[in-house]
CSV table of C-alpha atoms in Angstrom, one decimal:
chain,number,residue,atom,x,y,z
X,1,UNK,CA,18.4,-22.4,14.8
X,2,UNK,CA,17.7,-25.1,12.6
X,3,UNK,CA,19.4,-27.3,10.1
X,4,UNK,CA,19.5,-27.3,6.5
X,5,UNK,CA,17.6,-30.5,6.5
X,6,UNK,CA,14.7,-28.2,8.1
X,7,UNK,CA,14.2,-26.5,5.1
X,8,UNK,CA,10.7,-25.7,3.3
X,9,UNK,CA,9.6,-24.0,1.1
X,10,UNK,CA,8.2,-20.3,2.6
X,11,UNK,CA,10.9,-20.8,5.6
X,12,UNK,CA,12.4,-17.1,6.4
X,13,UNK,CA,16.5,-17.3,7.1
X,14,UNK,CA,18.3,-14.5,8.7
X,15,UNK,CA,21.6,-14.7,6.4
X,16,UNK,CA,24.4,-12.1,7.2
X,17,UNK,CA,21.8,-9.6,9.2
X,18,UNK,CA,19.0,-9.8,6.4
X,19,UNK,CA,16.1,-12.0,5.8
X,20,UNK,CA,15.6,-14.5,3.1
X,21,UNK,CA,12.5,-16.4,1.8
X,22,UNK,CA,13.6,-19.8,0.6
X,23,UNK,CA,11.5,-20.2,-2.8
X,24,UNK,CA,12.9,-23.5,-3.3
X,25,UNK,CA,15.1,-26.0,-2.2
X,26,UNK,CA,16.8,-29.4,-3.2
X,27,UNK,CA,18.2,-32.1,-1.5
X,28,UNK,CA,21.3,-33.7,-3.5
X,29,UNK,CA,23.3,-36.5,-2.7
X,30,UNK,CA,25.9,-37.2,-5.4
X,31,UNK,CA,27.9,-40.8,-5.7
X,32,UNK,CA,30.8,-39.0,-4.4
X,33,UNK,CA,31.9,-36.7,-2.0
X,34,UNK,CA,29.1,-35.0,1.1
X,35,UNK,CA,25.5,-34.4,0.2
X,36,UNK,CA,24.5,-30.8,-0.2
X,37,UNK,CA,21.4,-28.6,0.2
X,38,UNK,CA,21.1,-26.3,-2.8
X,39,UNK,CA,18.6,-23.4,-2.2
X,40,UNK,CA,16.8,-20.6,-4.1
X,41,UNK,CA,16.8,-17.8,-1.5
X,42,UNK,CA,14.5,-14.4,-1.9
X,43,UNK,CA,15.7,-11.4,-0.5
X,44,UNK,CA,12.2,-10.4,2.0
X,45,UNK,CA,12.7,-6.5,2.0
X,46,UNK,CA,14.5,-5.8,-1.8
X,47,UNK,CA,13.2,-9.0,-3.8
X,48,UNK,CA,16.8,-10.1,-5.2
X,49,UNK,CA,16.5,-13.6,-5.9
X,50,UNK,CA,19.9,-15.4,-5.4
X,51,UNK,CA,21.1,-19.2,-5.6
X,52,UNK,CA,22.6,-20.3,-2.2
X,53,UNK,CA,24.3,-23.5,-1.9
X,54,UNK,CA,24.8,-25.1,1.6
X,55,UNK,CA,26.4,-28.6,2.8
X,56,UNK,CA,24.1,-30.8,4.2
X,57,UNK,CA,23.2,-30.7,8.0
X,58,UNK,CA,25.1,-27.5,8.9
X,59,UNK,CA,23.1,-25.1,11.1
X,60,UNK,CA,21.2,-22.3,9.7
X,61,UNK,CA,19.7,-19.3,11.6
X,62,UNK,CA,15.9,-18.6,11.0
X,63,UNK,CA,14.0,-15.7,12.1
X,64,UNK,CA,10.5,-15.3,13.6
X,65,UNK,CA,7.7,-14.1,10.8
X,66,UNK,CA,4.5,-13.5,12.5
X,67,UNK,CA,2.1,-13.6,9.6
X,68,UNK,CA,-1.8,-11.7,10.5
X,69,UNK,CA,-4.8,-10.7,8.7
X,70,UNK,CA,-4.8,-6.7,9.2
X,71,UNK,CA,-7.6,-4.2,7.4
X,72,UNK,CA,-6.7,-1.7,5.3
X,73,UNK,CA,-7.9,2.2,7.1
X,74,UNK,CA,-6.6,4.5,5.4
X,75,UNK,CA,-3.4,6.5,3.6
X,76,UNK,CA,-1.5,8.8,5.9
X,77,UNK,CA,1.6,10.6,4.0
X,78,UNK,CA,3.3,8.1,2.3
X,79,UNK,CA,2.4,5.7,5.4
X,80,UNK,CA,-0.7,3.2,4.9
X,81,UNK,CA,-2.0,2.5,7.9
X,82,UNK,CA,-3.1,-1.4,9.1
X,83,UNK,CA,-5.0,-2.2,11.9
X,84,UNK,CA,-5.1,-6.3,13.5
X,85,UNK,CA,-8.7,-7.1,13.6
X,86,UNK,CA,-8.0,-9.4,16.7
X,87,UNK,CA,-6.5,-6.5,18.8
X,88,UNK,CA,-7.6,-3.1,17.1
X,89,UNK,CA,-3.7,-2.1,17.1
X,90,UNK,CA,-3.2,0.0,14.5
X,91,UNK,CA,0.2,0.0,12.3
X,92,UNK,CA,2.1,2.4,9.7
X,93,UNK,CA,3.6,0.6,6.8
X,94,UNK,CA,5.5,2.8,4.9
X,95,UNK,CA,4.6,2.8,0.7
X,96,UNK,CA,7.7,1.0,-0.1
X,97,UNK,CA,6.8,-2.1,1.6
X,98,UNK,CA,3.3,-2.3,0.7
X,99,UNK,CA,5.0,-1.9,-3.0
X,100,UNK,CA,2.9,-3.2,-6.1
X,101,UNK,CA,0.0,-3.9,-3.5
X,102,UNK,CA,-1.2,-0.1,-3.2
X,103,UNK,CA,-2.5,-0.6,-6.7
X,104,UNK,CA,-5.5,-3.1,-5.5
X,105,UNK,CA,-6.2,-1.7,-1.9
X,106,UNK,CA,-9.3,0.2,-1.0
X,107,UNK,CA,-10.3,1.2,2.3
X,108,UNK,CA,-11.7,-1.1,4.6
X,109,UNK,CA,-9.9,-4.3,2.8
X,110,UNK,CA,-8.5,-7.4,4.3
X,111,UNK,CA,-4.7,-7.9,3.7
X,112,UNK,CA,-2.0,-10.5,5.6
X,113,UNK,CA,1.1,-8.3,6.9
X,114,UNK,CA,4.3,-10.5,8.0
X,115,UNK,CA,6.3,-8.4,10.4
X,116,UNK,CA,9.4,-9.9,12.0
X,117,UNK,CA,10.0,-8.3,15.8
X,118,UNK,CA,7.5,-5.6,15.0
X,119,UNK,CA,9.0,-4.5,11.6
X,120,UNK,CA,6.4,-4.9,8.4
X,121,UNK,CA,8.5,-6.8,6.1
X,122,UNK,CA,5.5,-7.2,3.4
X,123,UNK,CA,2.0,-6.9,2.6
X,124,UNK,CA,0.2,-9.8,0.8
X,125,UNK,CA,-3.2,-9.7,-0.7
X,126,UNK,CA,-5.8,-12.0,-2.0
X,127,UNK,CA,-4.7,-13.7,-5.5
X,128,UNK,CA,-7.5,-11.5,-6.8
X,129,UNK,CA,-9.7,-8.3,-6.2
X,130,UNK,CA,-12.8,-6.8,-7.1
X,131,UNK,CA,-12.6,-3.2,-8.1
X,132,UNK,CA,-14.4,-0.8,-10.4
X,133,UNK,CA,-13.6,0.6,-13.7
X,134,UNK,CA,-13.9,4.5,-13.4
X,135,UNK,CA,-13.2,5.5,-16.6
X,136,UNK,CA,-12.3,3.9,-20.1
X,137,UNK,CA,-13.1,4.9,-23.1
X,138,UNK,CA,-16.2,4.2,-25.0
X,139,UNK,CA,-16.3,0.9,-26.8
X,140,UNK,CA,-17.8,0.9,-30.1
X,141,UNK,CA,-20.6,-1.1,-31.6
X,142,UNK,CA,-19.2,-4.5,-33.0
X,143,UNK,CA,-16.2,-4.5,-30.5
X,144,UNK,CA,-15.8,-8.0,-29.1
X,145,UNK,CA,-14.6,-9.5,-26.7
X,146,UNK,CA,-11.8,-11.2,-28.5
X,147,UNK,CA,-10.8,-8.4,-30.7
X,148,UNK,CA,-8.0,-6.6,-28.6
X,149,UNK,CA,-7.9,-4.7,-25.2
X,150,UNK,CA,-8.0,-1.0,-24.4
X,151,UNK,CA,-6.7,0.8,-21.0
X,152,UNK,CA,-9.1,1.5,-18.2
X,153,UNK,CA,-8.5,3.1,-15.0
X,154,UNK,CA,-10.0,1.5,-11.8
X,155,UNK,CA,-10.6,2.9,-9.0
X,156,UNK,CA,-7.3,2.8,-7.2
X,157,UNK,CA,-6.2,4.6,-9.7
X,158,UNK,CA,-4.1,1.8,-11.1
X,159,UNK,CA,-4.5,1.4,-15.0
X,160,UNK,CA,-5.4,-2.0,-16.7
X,161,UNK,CA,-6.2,-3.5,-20.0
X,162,UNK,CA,-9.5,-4.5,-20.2
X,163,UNK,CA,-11.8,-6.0,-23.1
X,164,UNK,CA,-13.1,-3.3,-25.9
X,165,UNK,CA,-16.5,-4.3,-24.9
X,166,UNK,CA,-16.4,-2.6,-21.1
X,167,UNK,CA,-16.9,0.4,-20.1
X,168,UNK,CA,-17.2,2.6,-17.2
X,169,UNK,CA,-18.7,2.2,-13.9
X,170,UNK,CA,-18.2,-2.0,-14.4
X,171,UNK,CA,-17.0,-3.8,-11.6
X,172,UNK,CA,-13.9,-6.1,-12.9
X,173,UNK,CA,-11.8,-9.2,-11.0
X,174,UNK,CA,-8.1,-8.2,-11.1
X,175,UNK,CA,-5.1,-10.6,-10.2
X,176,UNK,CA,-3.2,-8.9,-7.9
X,177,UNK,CA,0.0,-10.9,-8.8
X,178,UNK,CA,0.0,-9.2,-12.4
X,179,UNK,CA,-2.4,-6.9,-12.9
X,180,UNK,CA,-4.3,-8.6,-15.4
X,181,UNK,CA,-8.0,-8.5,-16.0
X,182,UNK,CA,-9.5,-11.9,-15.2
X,183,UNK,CA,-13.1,-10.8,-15.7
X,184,UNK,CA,-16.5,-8.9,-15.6
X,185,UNK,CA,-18.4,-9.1,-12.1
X,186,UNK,CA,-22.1,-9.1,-12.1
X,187,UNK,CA,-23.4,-7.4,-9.0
């Protein structure tokens, strides 16, 4: 348990049996009346984002997220399957948990898994990845790099805009947050 004046930014609550990310948080004390805590809370397993007001000082129930580095082995089912490179324990996330993130992963890759009492809650990557282009189409001679995007498939599978000028077989920096292209890499 803690108290509302605890309250940081990343700090997990356990509201009503479900946990909640707080994304942000204030701290107001008007002229009049008790000063008040008011709270932008993320739900950790769905994503709802909901405003949460709470009076000042009043107790709040927080919950244990064990945050580890885990490589990325392999896709079993619709399972993908983590294993803690401290301890060599193994772990099945199922695909709608790992969410958005299936798009960057290839095998073998470094990821941080939060699980709260043994349950994966999330999987977070690095901000960006490198991954290769397997197949756009040809660009054309004059294309630019300014001139407009086309779609190219990477490796994942996962489809991106890129810049006319790429083309297949190009290893490319993606932000994982978005999706976006953020640039050619040069081996």
């Amino acid at each position: 348990m803690a108290t509302t004046n605890d309250l940081k930014n990343g700090t997990v609550l356990r509201i009503d049996g479900q946990l909640w990310t707080v994304v942000e948080f204030q701290h107001v004390k008007p002229g009049k009346g008790g000063a008040f805590v008011r709270t932008k809370l993320k739900n950790v397993l769905s994503g709802k984002v909901v405003d949460k007001t709470f009076n000042a000082g009043i107790k709040v129930e927080t919950a244990n997220v064990d945050k580890r580095d885990y490589q990325y082995l392999y896709k079993d089912g619709d399972d993908f399957v983590f294993m803690d490179t401290d301890t060599y324990d193994q772990m099945h996330v199922p695909a709608a948990t790992v969410g958005d993130a299936a798009n960057f992963m290839l095998e073998n890759q470094s990821a941080l898994v939060a699980t709260n009492d043994g349950v994966p809650l999330y999987v977070e990557l690095p901000p960006s990845v490198v991954l290769e282009v397997t197949y756009t189409e040809p660009g054309l001679q004059g294309d630019r790099s300014s001139a407009g995007t086309k779609p190219a498939t990477l490796e994942t599978g996962y489809e991106i805009q890129v810049p006319l000028f790429l083309e297949a077989n190009t290893k490319v920096k993606v932000d994982t947050r978005d999706g976006s292209y953020l640039g050619r890499v040069n081996d």
